[in-house]
XYZ file of C-alpha atoms in Angstrom:
582
model
C 30.759 -28.143 -36.262
C 29.499 -28.283 -32.768
C 25.819 -28.780 -32.351
C 23.923 -27.153 -29.551
C 22.911 -29.413 -26.763
C 19.238 -30.263 -26.725
C 19.198 -29.387 -23.054
C 20.197 -25.810 -23.807
C 17.479 -25.476 -26.397
C 14.952 -26.868 -23.950
C 16.056 -24.413 -21.241
C 15.844 -21.472 -23.630
C 12.396 -22.457 -24.765
C 11.258 -22.911 -21.222
C 12.496 -19.437 -20.306
C 10.079 -17.705 -22.627
C 6.889 -18.767 -20.847
C 8.582 -17.923 -17.556
C 9.298 -14.352 -18.704
C 5.757 -13.903 -19.990
C 4.441 -15.278 -16.690
C 6.500 -12.696 -14.764
C 5.114 -9.931 -16.963
C 1.572 -11.145 -16.361
C 2.212 -11.312 -12.630
C 3.625 -7.791 -12.714
C 0.560 -6.538 -14.565
C -1.688 -8.284 -12.083
C 0.272 -6.739 -9.210
C -0.027 -3.250 -10.723
C -3.728 -3.782 -11.317
C -4.137 -4.968 -7.728
C -2.251 -1.921 -6.447
C -4.444 0.372 -8.529
C -7.580 -1.321 -7.221
C -6.318 -1.093 -3.644
C -5.411 2.574 -4.119
C -8.851 3.293 -5.548
C -10.446 1.453 -2.645
C -8.442 3.504 -0.138
C -9.406 6.756 -1.898
C -13.071 5.763 -1.898
C -12.807 4.769 1.758
C -11.273 8.147 2.687
C -13.990 9.985 0.764
C -16.673 7.916 2.475
C -15.184 8.633 5.887
C -14.925 12.329 5.060
C -18.573 12.334 3.968
C -19.657 10.536 7.139
C -17.685 12.969 9.300
C -19.202 15.914 7.435
C -22.741 14.601 7.846
C -22.122 13.797 11.507
C -20.693 17.267 12.136
C -23.612 18.878 10.327
C -26.050 16.724 12.319
C -24.498 17.728 15.653
C -24.314 21.431 14.814
C -27.704 21.992 13.105
C -30.835 21.918 15.251
C -32.964 22.585 12.184
C -31.554 19.542 10.371
C -32.263 17.280 13.337
C -35.849 18.529 13.691
C -36.645 18.241 9.966
C -35.032 14.801 9.711
C -36.877 13.534 12.793
C -40.160 14.888 11.439
C -39.488 13.209 8.096
C -38.728 9.839 9.701
C -41.749 9.929 12.006
C -43.963 10.966 9.089
C -42.736 8.031 7.004
C -43.308 5.650 9.907
C -46.807 6.934 10.658
C -47.918 6.971 7.014
C -46.507 3.453 6.489
C -48.409 2.068 9.481
C -51.649 3.849 8.551
C -51.281 2.853 4.907
C -50.778 -0.789 5.855
C -53.936 -0.886 7.949
C -55.910 1.046 5.335
C -54.839 -1.296 2.522
C -55.679 -4.273 4.721
C -59.153 -2.905 5.454
C -59.806 -2.145 1.774
C -58.595 -5.582 0.751
C -60.732 -7.286 3.392
C -63.802 -5.276 2.378
C -63.360 -6.022 -1.322
C -62.863 -9.747 -0.755
C -65.791 -9.990 1.664
C -68.088 -8.255 -0.818
C -66.810 -10.438 -3.656
C -67.275 -13.613 -1.589
C -70.829 -12.696 -0.624
C -71.722 -11.888 -4.243
C -70.055 -15.104 -5.435
C -72.040 -17.270 -3.020
C -75.276 -15.556 -4.099
C -74.537 -16.069 -7.789
C -73.562 -19.690 -7.196
C -76.727 -20.377 -5.208
C -78.869 -18.947 -8.000
C -76.999 -20.941 -10.663
C -77.191 -24.139 -8.582
C -80.981 -23.769 -8.293
C -81.265 -23.215 -12.034
C -79.099 -26.254 -12.835
C -81.099 -28.516 -10.510
C -84.371 -27.330 -12.087
C -82.996 -28.174 -15.520
C -82.093 -31.675 -14.339
C -85.542 -32.239 -12.759
C -87.439 -30.948 -15.796
C -85.536 -33.170 -18.240
C -85.147 -36.500 -16.486
C -85.518 -38.443 -19.690
C -82.967 -36.460 -21.680
C -79.430 -37.518 -22.454
C -77.051 -36.562 -19.573
C -74.617 -34.977 -21.989
C -77.341 -32.753 -23.388
C -78.348 -31.781 -19.851
C -74.799 -30.742 -19.046
C -74.511 -28.737 -22.257
C -77.788 -26.967 -21.526
C -76.703 -26.177 -17.959
C -73.362 -24.789 -19.148
C -75.090 -22.719 -21.827
C -77.722 -21.253 -19.496
C -75.353 -20.516 -16.620
C -72.694 -19.019 -18.926
C -75.351 -16.749 -20.428
C -76.143 -15.453 -16.966
C -72.508 -14.340 -16.389
C -72.990 -11.637 -18.980
C -70.784 -10.368 -21.767
C -68.085 -9.274 -19.324
C -67.518 -12.824 -18.085
C -68.408 -12.292 -14.459
C -67.630 -15.936 -13.771
C -66.841 -19.227 -15.482
C -68.767 -22.460 -14.940
C -67.162 -25.853 -14.332
C -69.120 -29.115 -13.973
C -66.992 -32.010 -12.769
C -68.020 -35.650 -12.240
C -67.987 -37.052 -8.723
C -67.108 -40.577 -9.920
C -64.658 -41.813 -12.477
C -65.413 -42.711 -16.048
C -67.489 -39.625 -16.736
C -66.670 -36.302 -18.404
C -67.410 -32.804 -17.212
C -68.021 -29.441 -18.847
C -66.243 -26.047 -18.670
C -66.966 -22.580 -20.040
C -64.640 -19.754 -21.105
C -61.752 -22.084 -21.915
C -60.718 -22.550 -18.319
C -58.848 -25.608 -17.151
C -60.409 -28.040 -14.686
C -57.174 -27.757 -12.669
C -58.374 -24.276 -11.685
C -60.650 -25.949 -9.131
C -58.472 -26.684 -6.057
C -58.472 -30.240 -4.787
C -59.161 -29.115 -1.227
C -62.427 -27.454 -2.323
C -63.517 -30.669 -4.079
C -62.880 -32.674 -0.902
C -65.061 -30.272 1.112
C -67.844 -30.482 -1.462
C -67.751 -34.301 -1.486
C -67.943 -34.496 2.302
C -70.973 -32.246 2.592
C -72.449 -31.459 -0.785
C -75.553 -29.712 0.510
C -73.633 -26.546 1.507
C -71.616 -24.381 -0.892
C -67.901 -23.969 -0.195
C -65.409 -21.416 -1.431
C -61.644 -21.149 -1.744
C -59.084 -18.849 -3.379
C -57.351 -20.268 -6.409
C -55.617 -19.521 -9.693
C -57.758 -19.532 -12.819
C -55.821 -21.243 -15.608
C -56.547 -20.333 -19.237
C -53.947 -22.057 -21.349
C -50.676 -20.376 -20.385
C -52.341 -17.512 -18.529
C -52.952 -17.501 -14.811
C -54.948 -15.005 -12.784
C -56.150 -14.877 -9.175
C -59.679 -16.034 -8.611
C -62.314 -17.343 -6.196
C -63.813 -20.813 -6.616
C -67.258 -21.623 -5.148
C -68.760 -25.111 -5.463
C -71.462 -27.492 -4.296
C -72.889 -30.892 -5.144
C -75.160 -30.643 -8.239
C -76.328 -34.198 -8.167
C -75.126 -37.557 -7.009
C -72.793 -37.741 -9.969
C -71.771 -34.137 -10.699
C -70.397 -31.074 -8.902
C -71.033 -27.480 -9.915
C -68.259 -24.853 -9.509
C -68.157 -21.121 -10.240
C -64.794 -19.446 -10.910
C -64.813 -15.700 -10.237
C -61.812 -13.715 -11.541
C -60.397 -11.207 -9.040
C -58.595 -9.004 -11.587
C -61.033 -6.147 -11.012
C -60.494 -6.276 -7.264
C -56.726 -6.545 -7.850
C -56.770 -3.456 -10.050
C -58.798 -1.565 -7.482
C -56.393 -2.624 -4.721
C -53.397 -1.568 -6.849
C -55.052 1.781 -7.463
C -55.605 2.232 -3.738
C -51.987 1.296 -2.981
C -50.597 3.675 -5.607
C -52.844 6.446 -4.357
C -51.738 5.823 -0.788
C -48.065 5.861 -1.790
C -48.439 9.137 -3.644
C -50.439 10.661 -0.795
C -47.863 9.402 1.748
C -44.966 10.903 -0.250
C -46.783 14.197 -0.683
C -47.799 14.268 2.985
C -44.261 13.453 4.135
C -42.732 16.165 1.966
C -45.397 18.595 3.097
C -44.728 17.811 6.759
C -40.972 18.164 6.182
C -41.559 21.545 4.515
C -43.817 22.627 7.384
C -41.196 21.484 9.918
C -38.500 23.357 7.982
C -40.537 26.571 7.922
C -41.552 26.293 11.588
C -38.064 25.451 12.845
C -36.591 28.199 10.675
C -38.863 30.713 12.404
C -37.496 29.519 15.747
C -33.889 28.750 14.827
C -33.193 31.962 12.907
C -33.649 34.246 15.964
C -31.612 31.801 18.048
C -28.805 31.924 15.484
C -28.992 35.694 15.463
C -28.791 35.682 19.262
C -25.756 33.383 19.131
C -24.080 35.603 16.533
C -24.808 38.706 18.606
C -23.469 37.007 21.729
C -20.251 36.064 19.892
C -19.779 39.643 18.696
C -20.507 40.895 22.201
C -17.975 38.509 23.731
C -15.363 39.557 21.154
C -15.627 43.166 22.358
C -18.294 44.711 20.126
C -20.401 46.206 22.921
C -22.648 48.057 20.479
C -24.120 44.818 19.079
C -27.894 44.508 19.539
C -30.580 42.085 18.356
C -33.472 43.132 16.165
C -36.829 43.023 17.958
C -39.751 41.827 15.837
C -43.238 41.453 17.283
C -44.163 40.796 20.885
C -43.774 37.029 21.205
C -41.331 35.003 23.326
C -38.471 35.483 20.865
C -39.092 39.228 20.875
C -38.911 39.226 24.673
C -35.684 37.220 24.403
C -34.241 39.858 22.056
C -35.305 42.676 24.376
C -33.794 40.908 27.387
C -30.578 40.310 25.441
C -30.407 43.965 24.435
C -31.024 45.065 28.024
C -28.275 42.743 29.218
C -25.905 44.015 26.509
C -26.698 47.619 27.470
C -26.050 46.916 31.147
C -22.786 45.161 30.325
C -21.715 48.045 28.113
C -22.417 50.554 30.873
C -20.610 48.501 33.499
C -17.634 47.848 31.238
C -17.420 51.512 30.342
C -17.501 52.376 34.047
C -14.776 49.842 34.731
C -12.719 51.162 31.827
C -13.066 54.707 33.134
C -12.123 53.519 36.611
C -9.182 51.593 35.197
C -8.050 54.645 33.263
C -8.302 56.749 36.408
C -6.384 54.093 38.321
C -3.621 53.934 35.731
C -3.501 57.710 35.532
C -3.344 57.900 39.323
C -0.473 55.384 39.469
C 1.370 57.189 36.687
C 0.868 60.620 38.262
C 1.820 59.451 41.741
C 4.882 57.662 40.390
C 6.047 60.771 38.584
C 5.224 63.041 41.504
C 7.132 60.794 43.921
C 10.327 60.999 41.926
C 11.051 64.610 42.998
C 10.778 64.068 46.781
C 12.452 60.693 46.402
C 15.408 62.325 44.688
C 15.731 64.800 47.556
C 15.455 62.020 50.145
C 17.959 59.983 48.161
C 20.492 62.809 48.176
C 20.119 63.277 51.928
C 20.312 59.540 52.485
C 23.499 59.287 50.403
C 25.146 62.025 52.544
C 24.216 60.226 55.729
C 25.322 56.873 54.283
C 28.722 58.295 53.266
C 29.281 59.602 56.838
C 27.945 56.485 58.579
C 31.350 55.624 60.019
C 31.278 58.805 62.129
C 27.924 57.879 63.705
C 27.265 55.715 66.721
C 26.266 52.072 66.022
C 22.531 52.686 66.485
C 22.464 55.616 64.076
C 24.735 53.728 61.643
C 22.279 50.809 61.545
C 19.364 53.195 60.919
C 21.234 54.876 58.052
C 21.991 51.501 56.460
C 18.322 50.460 56.728
C 17.306 53.816 55.232
C 19.660 53.262 52.304
C 18.370 49.725 51.584
C 14.734 50.799 51.788
C 15.426 53.774 49.522
C 16.861 51.350 46.942
C 13.791 49.149 47.302
C 11.525 52.195 46.974
C 13.336 53.249 43.789
C 12.873 49.758 42.322
C 9.156 49.824 43.173
C 8.761 53.274 41.656
C 10.588 52.211 38.476
C 8.371 49.130 38.169
C 5.216 51.205 38.677
C 6.314 53.587 35.940
C 7.029 50.643 33.603
C 3.624 49.077 34.353
C 1.913 52.403 33.683
C 3.667 52.590 30.295
C 2.398 49.116 29.364
C -1.109 49.966 30.551
C -1.121 53.169 28.513
C 0.231 51.352 25.437
C 3.236 53.650 25.393
C 5.858 50.904 25.714
C 8.073 50.712 22.615
C 10.826 48.418 21.426
C 14.351 49.330 20.430
C 15.146 46.126 18.589
C 18.541 45.025 17.430
C 20.296 41.826 16.402
C 21.574 40.277 19.643
C 22.941 36.883 20.655
C 20.691 35.462 23.357
C 23.759 33.903 25.003
C 25.141 37.389 25.739
C 21.866 38.365 27.419
C 21.967 35.208 29.551
C 25.570 35.851 30.633
C 24.761 39.450 31.500
C 21.673 38.512 33.560
C 23.584 35.778 35.435
C 26.467 38.180 36.088
C 24.112 40.749 37.629
C 22.619 38.063 39.906
C 25.996 36.569 40.822
C 26.326 38.453 44.104
C 22.878 37.301 45.289
C 23.766 33.705 44.415
C 27.106 33.927 46.293
C 25.398 35.289 49.407
C 23.022 32.339 49.424
C 25.684 29.804 48.491
C 23.902 28.829 45.267
C 25.611 27.829 42.037
C 24.108 28.895 38.714
C 24.753 26.258 36.027
C 24.775 27.467 32.416
C 23.858 25.207 29.496
C 24.452 27.338 26.436
C 24.751 26.191 22.825
C 28.071 26.346 21.027
C 26.659 28.106 17.964
C 25.310 31.651 18.200
C 21.578 32.113 18.842
C 20.936 35.457 17.195
C 17.525 37.102 17.209
C 15.997 40.555 16.832
C 14.812 41.926 20.201
C 15.120 44.808 22.663
C 18.216 43.865 24.641
C 17.303 46.076 27.650
C 13.888 44.493 28.121
C 15.084 40.922 27.510
C 17.967 41.426 29.972
C 15.448 42.619 32.544
C 13.260 39.531 31.955
C 16.188 37.150 32.329
C 17.511 38.959 35.422
C 14.060 38.695 37.053
C 13.824 34.979 36.221
C 17.319 34.206 37.535
C 16.859 36.254 40.734
C 13.456 34.633 41.408
C 14.949 31.170 40.850
C 17.778 31.939 43.298
C 15.365 33.250 45.941
C 13.088 30.174 45.669
C 15.728 27.471 45.101
C 15.944 26.501 48.804
C 19.763 26.436 48.620
C 19.926 24.187 45.534
C 21.524 24.883 42.170
C 19.812 26.877 39.435
C 20.105 25.741 35.809
C 19.841 28.214 32.921
C 19.450 26.668 29.453
C 19.395 28.422 26.072
C 18.595 26.975 22.658
C 17.503 28.042 19.201
C 16.033 26.659 16.017
C 15.224 28.072 12.598
C 12.302 30.249 13.772
C 12.797 30.949 17.485
C 15.181 31.191 20.440
C 14.371 30.254 24.023
C 15.799 30.437 27.558
C 14.649 28.203 30.431
C 15.480 28.915 34.096
C 15.124 25.864 36.367
C 15.155 25.738 40.165
C 14.667 22.819 42.552
C 12.802 24.619 45.328
C 9.263 24.248 46.664
C 7.752 24.482 43.160
C 4.294 25.672 42.148
C 0.920 24.206 42.977
C -1.651 23.382 40.316
C -2.991 26.586 38.760
C -0.212 28.790 40.137
C 1.678 28.647 36.819
C -0.779 31.320 35.628
C -1.242 33.226 38.877
C 2.476 33.872 39.248
C 2.289 36.524 36.506
C -0.378 38.545 38.351
C 0.663 41.819 39.931
C 1.819 41.625 43.568
C 1.079 37.859 43.684
C 3.223 35.802 46.055
C 3.455 32.013 46.158
C 3.673 32.048 49.969
C 1.790 34.987 51.557
C 3.366 34.103 54.900
C 6.830 35.065 53.659
C 8.096 38.446 54.750
C 7.467 41.265 52.320
C 11.133 42.260 52.609
C 12.059 38.999 50.903
C 12.131 39.150 47.125
C 11.397 42.037 44.803
C 8.508 44.418 44.335
C 5.967 41.810 43.212
C 5.787 43.381 39.751
C 8.819 41.756 38.138
C 7.052 38.794 36.524
C 4.112 40.961 35.446
C 6.463 43.376 33.685
C 8.384 40.435 32.201
C 5.152 38.973 30.832
C 4.251 42.303 29.222
C 7.746 42.641 27.735
C 7.554 39.108 26.264
C 4.140 39.813 24.726
C 5.465 43.098 23.341
C 8.052 41.034 21.423
C 5.380 38.602 20.205
C 6.894 35.915 22.427
C 5.858 33.657 25.291
C 6.714 33.660 28.977
C 5.433 30.447 30.536
C 5.849 28.674 33.856
C 5.872 25.054 34.954
C 5.963 23.842 38.538
C 5.341 20.833 40.715
C 5.279 20.742 44.528
C 8.596 19.374 45.798
C 10.072 19.235 42.258
C 10.804 22.910 41.740
C 9.752 25.134 38.862
C 10.893 26.222 35.431
C 10.212 29.457 33.547
C 10.635 29.513 29.773
C 11.043 32.602 27.586
C 10.480 32.036 23.855
C 11.103 34.725 21.204
C 10.770 34.740 17.408
C 13.972 35.109 15.424
C 12.568 37.986 13.375
C 10.988 41.004 15.020
C 7.251 40.918 14.393
C 7.329 37.276 13.325
C 4.755 34.708 14.423
C 5.882 32.294 17.120
C 4.599 28.764 16.467
C 6.789 26.722 18.775
C 9.698 26.775 21.199
C 13.112 25.101 20.926
C 12.914 24.072 24.606
C 10.228 22.027 26.358
C 8.208 23.754 29.055
C 8.570 20.862 31.486
C 12.127 19.849 32.462
C 13.603 16.970 30.423
C 13.826 14.631 33.428
C 10.101 15.098 34.133
C 9.171 14.467 30.487
C 11.480 11.438 30.325
C 10.035 10.082 33.569
C 6.480 10.345 32.222
C 7.512 8.636 28.999
C 9.250 5.794 30.847
C 6.247 5.413 33.145
C 3.898 5.200 30.171
C 6.272 2.741 28.450
C 6.448 0.601 31.596
C 2.673 0.534 31.762
C 2.469 -0.521 28.105
C 5.149 -3.194 28.631
C 3.213 -4.499 31.632
C 0.109 -4.775 29.490
C 2.056 -6.583 26.784
C 3.620 -8.936 29.346
C 0.188 -9.802 30.718
C -0.871 -10.644 27.169
C 2.193 -12.818 26.640
C 4.105 -10.366 24.395
C 7.798 -9.687 25.063
C 9.387 -6.352 24.135
C 13.121 -6.741 23.729
C 15.498 -4.006 24.802
C 18.447 -2.552 22.893
C 20.871 -5.202 21.758
C 18.529 -8.098 22.519
C 17.368 -10.541 19.906
C 13.954 -9.754 18.507
């Protein structure tokens, strides 16, 4: 029978501790991950709390005032309390020192009289008598303890009240030995077995061989000082809270009307012209409320006047536009007859008839735009939505502008997606928007190509029309949608459309819940982007196409990347490009 090799047994046995060590390491790793996760959660909560407090601090005037009052109150009460405690402590110790010196002087005189009256007695009996008489004078409350210590070695002293001779500080004994005629005092600790208490030691030379010391406990003064400190702390807390409450009440009286004024101003700015502030009393805040109400009343009157004037204006434009259609139709019929027979007229009359025909077409376009604007102003514009492919609308708009592009020698480049981009919209209005954008791009392209791009995502479809003409100056990307606005006022009025095309297009886009936005840069051209939601009435949150052209966005990104790489290079860091070794 084969026996197992000892080496195999040794390896198997050694594997068990290794497996248990891996398990322990895994448990330690899981515990460390849990601790780290808990730390991150606590850190996020702390940051959220700090942000909340900081936001509350910045937004609440009342909180800042009350907090500042509270801090200043704490500071003032702390400073005053410190000086008050110091004065009380100094007064108590001065009074105690004066009383201690008086008591010691009286006891010293008594002890010297005892020594003089009993010169022939035993020195030990003299010391006992002195201790007995002086201790009796301290009273039942133990006002002081008496210590008699020898000035030379080989002699014993006396103590009363069980105090230790070590309670007398060595520095005081040196002062007494140098000049024993005068009493000296020093603060010390009175030792009674294992107990220690603060005290005052006063001493003087009793005779050539002995020194007399009085030990005065300071526990009473310490208790009084503790009582004063506790009282001051309680008074300071109560005073601080009272001042904070007073500051809260006072600031609330001021802040509440201000908040009401801010709320009224917000309602007024949102269109609620009937909002007014309540007037209470006759103080400054009441005058503020009255002034605010007067201002709101004046604004309401002016806005109502402007609204009435605007209504009259819109009504006038609508009425005039409708009234002009009848004579325009008659003029149009006469103009068409003349235009059909223009070949039979002399060249001068033929040219006049052609100009009449072109201006009649321009007049009809202006009249149609005025009628459309009046419908938007009156809120009478409606949508006839249907499911349409945005690519078909783009092709139709480009086809209608093809003749204008051929006359100017401009090529319109289409970048349409392969897959359908279907959305719900009013095809007539969207075709008009796209035709206006394409025609405007052709007229301002300065002979360069025009690029029309369409795209779609899950929620929206978009069309961008790009030209490479003079572009737009800063701020003109909003002005270009104003009525009768022209980028170059010096251009002839016969160039371009009626000046209402982009305004009508903006209104049509908003009617769909979409966006019509412009981007431009002097010398780089301009780009107009139309974005529409897929579903009619849906909320538009983004656009499938960028507002700025891709080459502009890419250029900014590369410029920013080059700047970052330059910074890294200056710091000695190399950024490798594609395919390079890291």
